[in-house]
Coordinates of C-alpha atoms (C1' of nucleotides) in Angstrom, one line a residue:
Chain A
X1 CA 12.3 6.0 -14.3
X2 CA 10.6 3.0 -15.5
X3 CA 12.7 0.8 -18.1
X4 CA 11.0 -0.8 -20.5
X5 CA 12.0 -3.9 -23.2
X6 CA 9.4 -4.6 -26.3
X7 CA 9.2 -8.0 -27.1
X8 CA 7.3 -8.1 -30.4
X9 CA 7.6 -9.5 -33.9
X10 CA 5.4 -7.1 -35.7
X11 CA 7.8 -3.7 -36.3
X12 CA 4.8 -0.9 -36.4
X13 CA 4.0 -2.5 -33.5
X14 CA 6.9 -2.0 -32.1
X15 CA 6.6 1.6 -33.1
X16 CA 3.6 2.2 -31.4
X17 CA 5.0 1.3 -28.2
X18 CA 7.8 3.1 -28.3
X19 CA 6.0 6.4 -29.2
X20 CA 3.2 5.8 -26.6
X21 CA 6.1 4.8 -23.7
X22 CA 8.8 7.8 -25.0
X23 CA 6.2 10.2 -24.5
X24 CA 5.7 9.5 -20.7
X25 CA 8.3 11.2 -19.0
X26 CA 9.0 8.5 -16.1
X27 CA 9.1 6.2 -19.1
X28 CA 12.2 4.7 -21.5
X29 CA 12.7 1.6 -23.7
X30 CA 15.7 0.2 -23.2
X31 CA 15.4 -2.4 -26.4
X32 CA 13.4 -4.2 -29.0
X33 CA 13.5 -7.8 -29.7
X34 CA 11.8 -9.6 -32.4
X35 CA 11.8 -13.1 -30.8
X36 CA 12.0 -14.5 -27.5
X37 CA 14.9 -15.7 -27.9
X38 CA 16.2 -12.4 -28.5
X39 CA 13.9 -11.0 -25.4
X40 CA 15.7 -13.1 -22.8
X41 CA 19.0 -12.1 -24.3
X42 CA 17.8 -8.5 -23.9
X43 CA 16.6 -9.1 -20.5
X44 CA 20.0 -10.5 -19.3
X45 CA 21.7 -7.5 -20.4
X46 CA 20.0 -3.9 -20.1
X47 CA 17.4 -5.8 -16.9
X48 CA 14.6 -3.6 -17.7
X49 CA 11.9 -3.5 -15.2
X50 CA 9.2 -4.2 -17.7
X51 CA 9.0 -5.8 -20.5
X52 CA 5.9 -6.1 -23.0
X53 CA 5.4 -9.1 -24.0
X54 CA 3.8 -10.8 -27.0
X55 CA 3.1 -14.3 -27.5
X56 CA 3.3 -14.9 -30.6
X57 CA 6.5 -14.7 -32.2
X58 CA 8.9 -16.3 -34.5
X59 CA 11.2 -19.1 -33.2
X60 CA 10.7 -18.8 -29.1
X61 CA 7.2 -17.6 -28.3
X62 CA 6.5 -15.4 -25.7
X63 CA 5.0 -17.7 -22.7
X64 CA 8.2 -19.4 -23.0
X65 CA 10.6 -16.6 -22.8
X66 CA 8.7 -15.6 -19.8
X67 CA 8.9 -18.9 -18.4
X68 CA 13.1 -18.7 -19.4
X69 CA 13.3 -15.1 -17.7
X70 CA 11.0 -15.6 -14.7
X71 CA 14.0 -18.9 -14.1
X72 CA 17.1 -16.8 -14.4
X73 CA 16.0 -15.3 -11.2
X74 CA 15.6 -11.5 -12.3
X75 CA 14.0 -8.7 -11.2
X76 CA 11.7 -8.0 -14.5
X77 CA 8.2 -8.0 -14.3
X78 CA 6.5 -9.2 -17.7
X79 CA 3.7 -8.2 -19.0
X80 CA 1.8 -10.5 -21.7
X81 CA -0.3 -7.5 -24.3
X82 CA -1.1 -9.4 -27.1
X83 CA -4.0 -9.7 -29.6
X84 CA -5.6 -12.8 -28.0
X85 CA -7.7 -12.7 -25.0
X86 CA -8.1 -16.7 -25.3
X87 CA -7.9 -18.3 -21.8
X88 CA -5.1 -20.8 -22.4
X89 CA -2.6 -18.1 -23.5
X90 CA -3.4 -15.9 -20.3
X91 CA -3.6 -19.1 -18.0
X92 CA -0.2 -20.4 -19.4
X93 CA 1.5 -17.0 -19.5
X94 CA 0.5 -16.2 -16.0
X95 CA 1.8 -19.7 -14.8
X96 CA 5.0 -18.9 -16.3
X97 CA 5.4 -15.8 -14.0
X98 CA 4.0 -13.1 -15.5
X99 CA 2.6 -10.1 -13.6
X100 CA 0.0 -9.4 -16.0
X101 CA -1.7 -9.4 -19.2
X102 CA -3.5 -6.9 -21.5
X103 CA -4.8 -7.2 -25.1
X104 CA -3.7 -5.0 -27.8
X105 CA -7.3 -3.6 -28.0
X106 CA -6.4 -1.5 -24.6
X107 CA -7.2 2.1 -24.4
X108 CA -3.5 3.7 -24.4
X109 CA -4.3 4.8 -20.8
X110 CA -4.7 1.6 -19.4
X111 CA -1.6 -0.1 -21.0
X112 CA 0.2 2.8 -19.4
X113 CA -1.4 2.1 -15.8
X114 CA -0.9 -1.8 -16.4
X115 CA 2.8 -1.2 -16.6
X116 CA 3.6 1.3 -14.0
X117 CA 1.1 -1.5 -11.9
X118 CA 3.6 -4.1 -12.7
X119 CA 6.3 -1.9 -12.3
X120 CA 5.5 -1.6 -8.7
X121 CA 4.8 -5.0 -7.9
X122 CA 1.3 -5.4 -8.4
X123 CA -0.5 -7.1 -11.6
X124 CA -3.2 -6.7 -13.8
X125 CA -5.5 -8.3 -16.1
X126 CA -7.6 -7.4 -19.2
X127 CA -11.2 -6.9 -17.3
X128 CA -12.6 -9.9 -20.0
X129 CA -9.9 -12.2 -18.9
X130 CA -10.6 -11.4 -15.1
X131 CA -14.4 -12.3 -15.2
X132 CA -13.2 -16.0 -16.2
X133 CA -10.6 -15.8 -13.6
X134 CA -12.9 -15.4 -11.4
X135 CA -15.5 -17.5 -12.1
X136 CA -13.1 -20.6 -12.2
X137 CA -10.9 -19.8 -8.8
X138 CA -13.1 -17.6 -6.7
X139 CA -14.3 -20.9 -4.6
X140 CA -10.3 -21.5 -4.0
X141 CA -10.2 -18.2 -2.2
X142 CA -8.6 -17.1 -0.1
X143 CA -4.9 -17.9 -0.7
X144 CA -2.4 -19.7 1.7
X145 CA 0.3 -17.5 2.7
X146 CA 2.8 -19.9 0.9
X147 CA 5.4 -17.6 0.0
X148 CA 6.6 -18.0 -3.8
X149 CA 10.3 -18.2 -4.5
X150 CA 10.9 -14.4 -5.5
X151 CA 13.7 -13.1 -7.0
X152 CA 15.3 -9.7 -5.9
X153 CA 12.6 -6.9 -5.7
X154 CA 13.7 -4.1 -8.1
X155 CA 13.1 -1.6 -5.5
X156 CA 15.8 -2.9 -3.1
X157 CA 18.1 -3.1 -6.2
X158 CA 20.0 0.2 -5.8
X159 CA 20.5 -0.2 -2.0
X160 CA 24.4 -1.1 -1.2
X161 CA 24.8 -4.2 1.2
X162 CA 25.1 -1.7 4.4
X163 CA 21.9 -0.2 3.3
X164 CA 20.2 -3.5 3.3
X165 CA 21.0 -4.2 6.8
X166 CA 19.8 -1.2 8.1
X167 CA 16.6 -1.5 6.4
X168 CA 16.4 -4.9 7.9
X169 CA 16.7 -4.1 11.3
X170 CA 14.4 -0.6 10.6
X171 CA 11.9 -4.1 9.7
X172 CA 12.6 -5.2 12.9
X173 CA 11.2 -2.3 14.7
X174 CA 14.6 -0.5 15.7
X175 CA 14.5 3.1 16.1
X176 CA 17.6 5.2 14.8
X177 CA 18.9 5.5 18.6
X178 CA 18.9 1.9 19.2
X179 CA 20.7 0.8 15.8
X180 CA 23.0 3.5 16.5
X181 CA 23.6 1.5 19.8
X182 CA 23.9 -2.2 18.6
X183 CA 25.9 -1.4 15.3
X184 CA 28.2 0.9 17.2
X185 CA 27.7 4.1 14.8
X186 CA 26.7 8.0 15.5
X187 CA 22.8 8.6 15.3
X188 CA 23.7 10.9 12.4
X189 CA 25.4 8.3 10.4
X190 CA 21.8 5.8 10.7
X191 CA 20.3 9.0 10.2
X192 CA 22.2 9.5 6.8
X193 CA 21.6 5.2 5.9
X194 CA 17.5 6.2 6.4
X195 CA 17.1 8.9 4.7
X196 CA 19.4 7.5 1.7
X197 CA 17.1 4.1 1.8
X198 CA 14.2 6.1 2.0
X199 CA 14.9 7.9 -1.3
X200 CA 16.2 5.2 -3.2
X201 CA 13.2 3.0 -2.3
X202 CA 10.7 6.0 -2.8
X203 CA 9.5 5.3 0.4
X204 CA 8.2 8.3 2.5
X205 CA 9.2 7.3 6.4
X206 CA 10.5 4.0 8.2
X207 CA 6.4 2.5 8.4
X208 CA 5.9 2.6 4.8
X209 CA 10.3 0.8 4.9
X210 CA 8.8 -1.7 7.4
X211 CA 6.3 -2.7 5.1
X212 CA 8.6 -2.7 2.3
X213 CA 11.0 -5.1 4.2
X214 CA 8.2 -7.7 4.6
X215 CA 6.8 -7.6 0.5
X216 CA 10.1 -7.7 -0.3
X217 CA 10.9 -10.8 2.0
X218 CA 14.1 -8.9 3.4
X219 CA 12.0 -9.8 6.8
X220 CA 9.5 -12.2 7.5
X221 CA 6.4 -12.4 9.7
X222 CA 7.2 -14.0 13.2
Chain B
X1 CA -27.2 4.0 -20.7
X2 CA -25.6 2.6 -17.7
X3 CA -28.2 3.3 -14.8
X4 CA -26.6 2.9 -11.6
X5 CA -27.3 3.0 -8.2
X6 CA -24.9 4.9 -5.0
X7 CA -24.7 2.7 -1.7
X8 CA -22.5 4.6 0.4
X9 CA -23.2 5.9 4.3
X10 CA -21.3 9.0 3.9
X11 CA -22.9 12.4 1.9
X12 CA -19.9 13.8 1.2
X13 CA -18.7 10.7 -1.1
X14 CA -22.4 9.6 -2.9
X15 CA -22.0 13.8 -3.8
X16 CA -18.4 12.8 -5.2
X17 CA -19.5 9.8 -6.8
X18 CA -22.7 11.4 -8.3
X19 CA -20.6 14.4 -10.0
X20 CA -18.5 12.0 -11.3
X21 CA -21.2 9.5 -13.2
X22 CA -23.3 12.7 -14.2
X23 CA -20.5 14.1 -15.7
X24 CA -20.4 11.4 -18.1
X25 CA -22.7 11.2 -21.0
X26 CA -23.2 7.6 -20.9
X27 CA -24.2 7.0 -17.0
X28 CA -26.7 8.4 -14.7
X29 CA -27.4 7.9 -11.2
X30 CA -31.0 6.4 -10.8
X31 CA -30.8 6.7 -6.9
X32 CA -28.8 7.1 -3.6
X33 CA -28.4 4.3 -0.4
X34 CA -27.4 4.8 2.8
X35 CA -27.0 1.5 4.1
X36 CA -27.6 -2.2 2.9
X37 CA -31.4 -2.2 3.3
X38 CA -32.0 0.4 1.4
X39 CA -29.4 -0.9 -1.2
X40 CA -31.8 -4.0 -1.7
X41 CA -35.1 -1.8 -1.7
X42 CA -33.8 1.0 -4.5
X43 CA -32.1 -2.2 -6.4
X44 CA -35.8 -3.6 -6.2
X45 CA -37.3 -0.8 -7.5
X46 CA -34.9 0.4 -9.7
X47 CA -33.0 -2.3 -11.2
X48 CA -30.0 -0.1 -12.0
X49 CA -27.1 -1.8 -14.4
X50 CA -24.8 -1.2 -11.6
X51 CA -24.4 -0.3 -8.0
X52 CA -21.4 0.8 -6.7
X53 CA -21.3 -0.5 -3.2
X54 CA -19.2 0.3 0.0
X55 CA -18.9 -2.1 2.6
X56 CA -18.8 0.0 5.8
X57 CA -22.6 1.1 6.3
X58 CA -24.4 1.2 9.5
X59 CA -27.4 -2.1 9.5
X60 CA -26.5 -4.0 6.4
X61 CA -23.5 -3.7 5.3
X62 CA -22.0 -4.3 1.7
X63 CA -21.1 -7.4 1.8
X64 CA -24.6 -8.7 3.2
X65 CA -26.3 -6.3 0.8
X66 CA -24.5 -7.9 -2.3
X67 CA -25.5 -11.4 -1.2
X68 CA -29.1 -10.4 -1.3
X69 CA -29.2 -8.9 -4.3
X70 CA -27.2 -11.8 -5.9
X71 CA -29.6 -13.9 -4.4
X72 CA -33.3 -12.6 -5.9
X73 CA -31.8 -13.4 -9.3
X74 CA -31.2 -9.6 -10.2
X75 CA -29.2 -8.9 -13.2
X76 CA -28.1 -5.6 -11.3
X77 CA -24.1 -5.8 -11.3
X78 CA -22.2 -4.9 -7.8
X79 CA -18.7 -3.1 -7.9
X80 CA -17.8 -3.1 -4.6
X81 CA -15.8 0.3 -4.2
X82 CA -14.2 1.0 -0.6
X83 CA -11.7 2.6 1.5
X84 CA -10.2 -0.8 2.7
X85 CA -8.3 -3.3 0.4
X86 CA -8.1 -5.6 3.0
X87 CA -8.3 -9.4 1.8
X88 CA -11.3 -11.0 3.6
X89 CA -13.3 -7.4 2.6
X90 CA -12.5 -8.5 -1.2
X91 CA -12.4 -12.4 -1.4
X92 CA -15.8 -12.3 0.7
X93 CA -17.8 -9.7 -1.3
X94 CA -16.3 -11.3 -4.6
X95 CA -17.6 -14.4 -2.9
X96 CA -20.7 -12.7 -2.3
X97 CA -21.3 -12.2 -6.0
X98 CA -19.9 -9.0 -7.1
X99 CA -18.5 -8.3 -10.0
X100 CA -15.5 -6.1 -9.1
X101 CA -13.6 -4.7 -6.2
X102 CA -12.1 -1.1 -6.6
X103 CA -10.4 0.8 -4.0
X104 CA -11.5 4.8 -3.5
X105 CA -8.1 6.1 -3.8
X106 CA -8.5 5.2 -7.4
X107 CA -8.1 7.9 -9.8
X108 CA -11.4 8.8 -11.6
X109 CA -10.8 7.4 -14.6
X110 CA -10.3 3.7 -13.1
X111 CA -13.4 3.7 -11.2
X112 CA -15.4 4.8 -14.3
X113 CA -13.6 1.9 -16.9
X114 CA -14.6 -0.3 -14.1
X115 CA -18.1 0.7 -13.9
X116 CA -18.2 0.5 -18.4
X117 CA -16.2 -2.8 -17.8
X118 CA -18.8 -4.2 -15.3
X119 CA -21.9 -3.2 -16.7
X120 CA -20.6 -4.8 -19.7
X121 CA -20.1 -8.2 -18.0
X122 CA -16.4 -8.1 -17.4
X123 CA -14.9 -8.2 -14.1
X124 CA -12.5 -5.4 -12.3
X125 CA -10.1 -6.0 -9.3
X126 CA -8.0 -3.4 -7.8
X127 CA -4.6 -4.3 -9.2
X128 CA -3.1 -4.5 -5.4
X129 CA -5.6 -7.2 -4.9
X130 CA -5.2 -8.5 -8.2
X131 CA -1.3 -9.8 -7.2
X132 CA -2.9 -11.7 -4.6
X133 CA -5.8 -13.2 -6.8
X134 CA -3.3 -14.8 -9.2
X135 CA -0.6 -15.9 -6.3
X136 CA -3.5 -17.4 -5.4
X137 CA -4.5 -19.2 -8.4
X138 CA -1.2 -19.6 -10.3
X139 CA 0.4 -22.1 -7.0
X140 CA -3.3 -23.9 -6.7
X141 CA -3.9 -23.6 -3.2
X142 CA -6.2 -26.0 -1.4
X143 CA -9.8 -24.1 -0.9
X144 CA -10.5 -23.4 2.2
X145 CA -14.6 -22.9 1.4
X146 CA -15.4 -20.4 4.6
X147 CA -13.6 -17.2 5.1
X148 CA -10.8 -18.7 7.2
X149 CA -11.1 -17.6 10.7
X150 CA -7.5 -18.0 11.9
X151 CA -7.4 -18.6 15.6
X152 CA -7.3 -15.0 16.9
X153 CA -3.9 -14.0 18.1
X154 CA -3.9 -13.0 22.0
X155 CA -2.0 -9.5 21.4
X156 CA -5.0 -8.3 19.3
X157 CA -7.5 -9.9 21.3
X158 CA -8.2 -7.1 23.4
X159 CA -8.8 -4.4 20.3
X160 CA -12.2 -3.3 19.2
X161 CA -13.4 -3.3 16.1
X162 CA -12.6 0.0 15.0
X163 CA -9.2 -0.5 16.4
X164 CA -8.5 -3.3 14.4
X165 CA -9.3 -1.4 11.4
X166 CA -7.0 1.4 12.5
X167 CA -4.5 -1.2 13.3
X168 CA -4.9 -2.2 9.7
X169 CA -4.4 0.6 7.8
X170 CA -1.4 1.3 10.0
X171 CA 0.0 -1.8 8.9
X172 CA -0.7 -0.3 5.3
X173 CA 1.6 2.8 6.2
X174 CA -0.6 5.3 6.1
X175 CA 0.1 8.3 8.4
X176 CA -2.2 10.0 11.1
X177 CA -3.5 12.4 8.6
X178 CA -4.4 9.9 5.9
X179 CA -6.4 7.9 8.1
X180 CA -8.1 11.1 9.6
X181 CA -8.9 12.1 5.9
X182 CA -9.5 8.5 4.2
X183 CA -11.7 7.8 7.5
X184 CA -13.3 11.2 7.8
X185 CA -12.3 11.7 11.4
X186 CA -9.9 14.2 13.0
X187 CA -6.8 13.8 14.1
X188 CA -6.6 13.9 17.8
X189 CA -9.5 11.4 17.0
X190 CA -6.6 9.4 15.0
X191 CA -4.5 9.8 17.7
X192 CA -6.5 8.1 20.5
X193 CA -7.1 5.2 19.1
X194 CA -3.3 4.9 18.2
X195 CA -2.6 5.6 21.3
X196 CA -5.1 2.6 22.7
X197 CA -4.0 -0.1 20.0
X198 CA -0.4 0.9 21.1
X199 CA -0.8 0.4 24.7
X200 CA -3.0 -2.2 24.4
X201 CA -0.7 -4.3 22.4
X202 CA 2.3 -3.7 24.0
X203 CA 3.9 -1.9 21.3
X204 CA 6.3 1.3 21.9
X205 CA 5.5 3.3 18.2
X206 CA 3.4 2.6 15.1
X207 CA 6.5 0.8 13.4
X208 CA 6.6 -1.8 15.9
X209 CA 2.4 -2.3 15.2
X210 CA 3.1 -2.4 11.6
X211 CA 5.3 -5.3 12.6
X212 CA 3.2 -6.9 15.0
X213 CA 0.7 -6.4 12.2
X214 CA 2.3 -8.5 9.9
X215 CA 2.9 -11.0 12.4
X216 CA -0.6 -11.6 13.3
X217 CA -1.4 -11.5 9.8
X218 CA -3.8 -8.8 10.2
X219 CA -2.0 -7.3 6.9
X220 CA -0.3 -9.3 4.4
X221 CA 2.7 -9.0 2.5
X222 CA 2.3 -8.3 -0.8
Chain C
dT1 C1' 46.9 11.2 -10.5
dG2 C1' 42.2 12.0 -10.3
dC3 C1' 37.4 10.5 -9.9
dC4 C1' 33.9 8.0 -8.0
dT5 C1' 31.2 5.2 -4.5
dC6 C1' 30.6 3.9 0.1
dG7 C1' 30.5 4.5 4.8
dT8 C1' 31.1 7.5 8.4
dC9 C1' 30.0 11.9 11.3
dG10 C1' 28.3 16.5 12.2
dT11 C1' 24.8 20.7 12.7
dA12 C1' 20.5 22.9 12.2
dC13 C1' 15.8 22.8 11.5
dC14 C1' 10.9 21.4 11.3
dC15 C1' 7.1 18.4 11.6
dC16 C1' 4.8 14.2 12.8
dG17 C1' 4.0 10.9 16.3
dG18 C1' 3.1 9.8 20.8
dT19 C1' 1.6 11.0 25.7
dA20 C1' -1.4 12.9 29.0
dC21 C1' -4.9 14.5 30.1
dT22 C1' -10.2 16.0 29.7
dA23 C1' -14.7 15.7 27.6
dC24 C1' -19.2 14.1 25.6
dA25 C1' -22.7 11.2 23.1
dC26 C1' -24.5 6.8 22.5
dG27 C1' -26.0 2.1 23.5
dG28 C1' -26.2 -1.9 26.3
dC29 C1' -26.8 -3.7 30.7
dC30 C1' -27.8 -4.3 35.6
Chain D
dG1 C1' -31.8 5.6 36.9
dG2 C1' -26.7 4.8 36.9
dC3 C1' -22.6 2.5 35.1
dC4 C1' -19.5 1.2 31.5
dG5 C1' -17.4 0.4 27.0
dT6 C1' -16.9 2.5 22.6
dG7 C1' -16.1 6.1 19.5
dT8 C1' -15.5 10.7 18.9
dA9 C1' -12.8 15.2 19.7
dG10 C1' -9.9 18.7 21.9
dT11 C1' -5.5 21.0 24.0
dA12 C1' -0.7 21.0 25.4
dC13 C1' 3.7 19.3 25.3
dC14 C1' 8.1 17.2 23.8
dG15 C1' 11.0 14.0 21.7
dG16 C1' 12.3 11.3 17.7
dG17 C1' 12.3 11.1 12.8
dG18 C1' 13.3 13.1 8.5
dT19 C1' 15.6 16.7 5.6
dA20 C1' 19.2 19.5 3.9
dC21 C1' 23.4 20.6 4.2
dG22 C1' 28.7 19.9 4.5
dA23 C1' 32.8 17.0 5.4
dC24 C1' 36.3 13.3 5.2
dG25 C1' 38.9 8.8 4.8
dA26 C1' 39.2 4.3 2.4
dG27 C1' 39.2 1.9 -1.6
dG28 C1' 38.3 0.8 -6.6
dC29 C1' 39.4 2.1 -11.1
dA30 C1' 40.7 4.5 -15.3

DNA sequence: TGCCTCGTCGTACCCCGGTACTACACGGCC
DNA sequence: GGCCGTGTAGTACCGGGGTACGACGAGGCA
């Protein structure tokens, strides 16, 4: 279940997003704010795994909320969907830390995709922002594997510290026998630590763990 | 009308494709390529809106077959659509001039938006690509103008081609019978090469290539 | 006192992954 | 022509991985 904050001043706005996000069922909002101000407060409390939002609202705006929210260090993904396309909002919004931004003039569908995208660590872009985007950085390309300072990935948020280790060493190319071995436990019991990790991380066997433990920085590349 | 053209070696997925555009009212497919050359002749003759372009073909391949087209001055967009998301497959056929990079696991309804979005203009990027684009961008990394050949790690340097591809998509965690299906091969076809990349390498199972994967940076962390 | 989470261990079952072969078509090369 | 690397495909086998259960002690907390 993806949870969901709406950042926006405009109330039928607000509506709208509710509606369209309460009637997907791996969908729920969590909160409404009217300012950024009020977002970040939001944020610190219910830590939704999205949140929509706008830039332009009373008081703080919403680049910098994003800004405040991407510095506390949490999980939430952001994602700008507001009713300007211009380049300096996207630029400085995606700067800030955002995983994405859509206009308001989005089929339903693709806000939708945009935020179960974000949701699961990827980003998007409004297809009119991402022909500029391209245009200006594509001669920078390819990126330097300089790893950013991420906070905790939402997926590994359920896991218990125990949990964690295991995965880690599953990262390191372990199999059940030999953890069993090194950490002085019964095969059934790493048995029982895999298949718990596997199903709170939605992962569907130890490869697709491995490569969750190196997006999620839990191990690193040699 | 969008006219568009189908570059693609494999009958099975122009069919697919061609269904797909025909189905919709405001597309239709003004011809069918098998391989790069052929790509540039039908674009030649045809000058479709878009061409939706793999990048493994025998001859010419994709890539090669965007740059020319790009290169006569053509107004003919290029959405590169293919089974491989792999980094230097993207970054060099955007180089190349295209307009878009989709992968073919998309759902139906993405591929089409991005042909509407690219024939308009805009520019599409798979969303897992997309999180690279902007990591990229947002931490302005230095340019590094050619494609980055990274000095080619001695555990891979044994692998062919089509190994390293399998060793890829591996490192992607796909199972024996995704790659059989996504590759159109069979499985005990799947198998052998695993076995070959396995015992070439040194590694005992597929978790330990994933990681020696990541290590040569064959596959990325997200 | 009762309830919950966490970590531990067990059994039974099934399927995928990996191994060990063999086989054949194709293209390049000597 | 003959050889070899590469990519493809097949059969047979078995062990580890993953699932679905149930169970229990320790500790936190209301």
């Amino acid at each position: 279940m993806t949870t969901v904050l709406i950042a926006d001043d405009q109330p039928m706005q607000r509506f709208g997003f509710r509606m369209l996000l309460e009637s997907q069922d791996d969908m729920t909002v969590v909160g409404e704010a009217t300012n950024g101000t009020e977002a970040t407060r939001l944020v610190d409390r219910h830590r939704p795994d999205v949140v929509l939002m706008d830039i332009r609202m009373p008081g703080l705006d919403g680049i910098e909320a994003t800004r405040r929210i991407i510095a506390t260090g949490a999980r939430t993904r952001i994602l700008i969907v507001t009713t300007f396309d211009l380049d300096e909002y996207a630029y400085d919004g995606l700067r800030a830390g955002a995983s994405g931004f859509l206009v308001k003039d989005a089929q339903p569908e693709e806000l939708l995709a945009g935020i179960r995208a974000v949701a699961s660590g990827d980003a998007v872009v409004a297809p009119s922002l991402t022909r500029r985007l391209l245009d200006a950085y594509i001669h920078h390309l390819p990126a330097s594997p300089t790893a950013a300072p991420r906070p905790e990935d939402p997926r590994l948020a359920t896991l218990t510290e125990r949990e964690r280790e295991i995965l880690t060493v599953i990262g390191q190319g372990w199999t059940n026998t030999e953890i069993a071995e090194r950490l002085h436990l019964a095969e059934s019991t790493v048995k029982t630590h895999v298949g718990r990790i596997l199903s709170k991380t939605g992962t569907r066997d130890r490869v697709q763990a491995v490569i969750l433990a190196y997006d999620t920085q839990l191990v690193m590349p040699a």
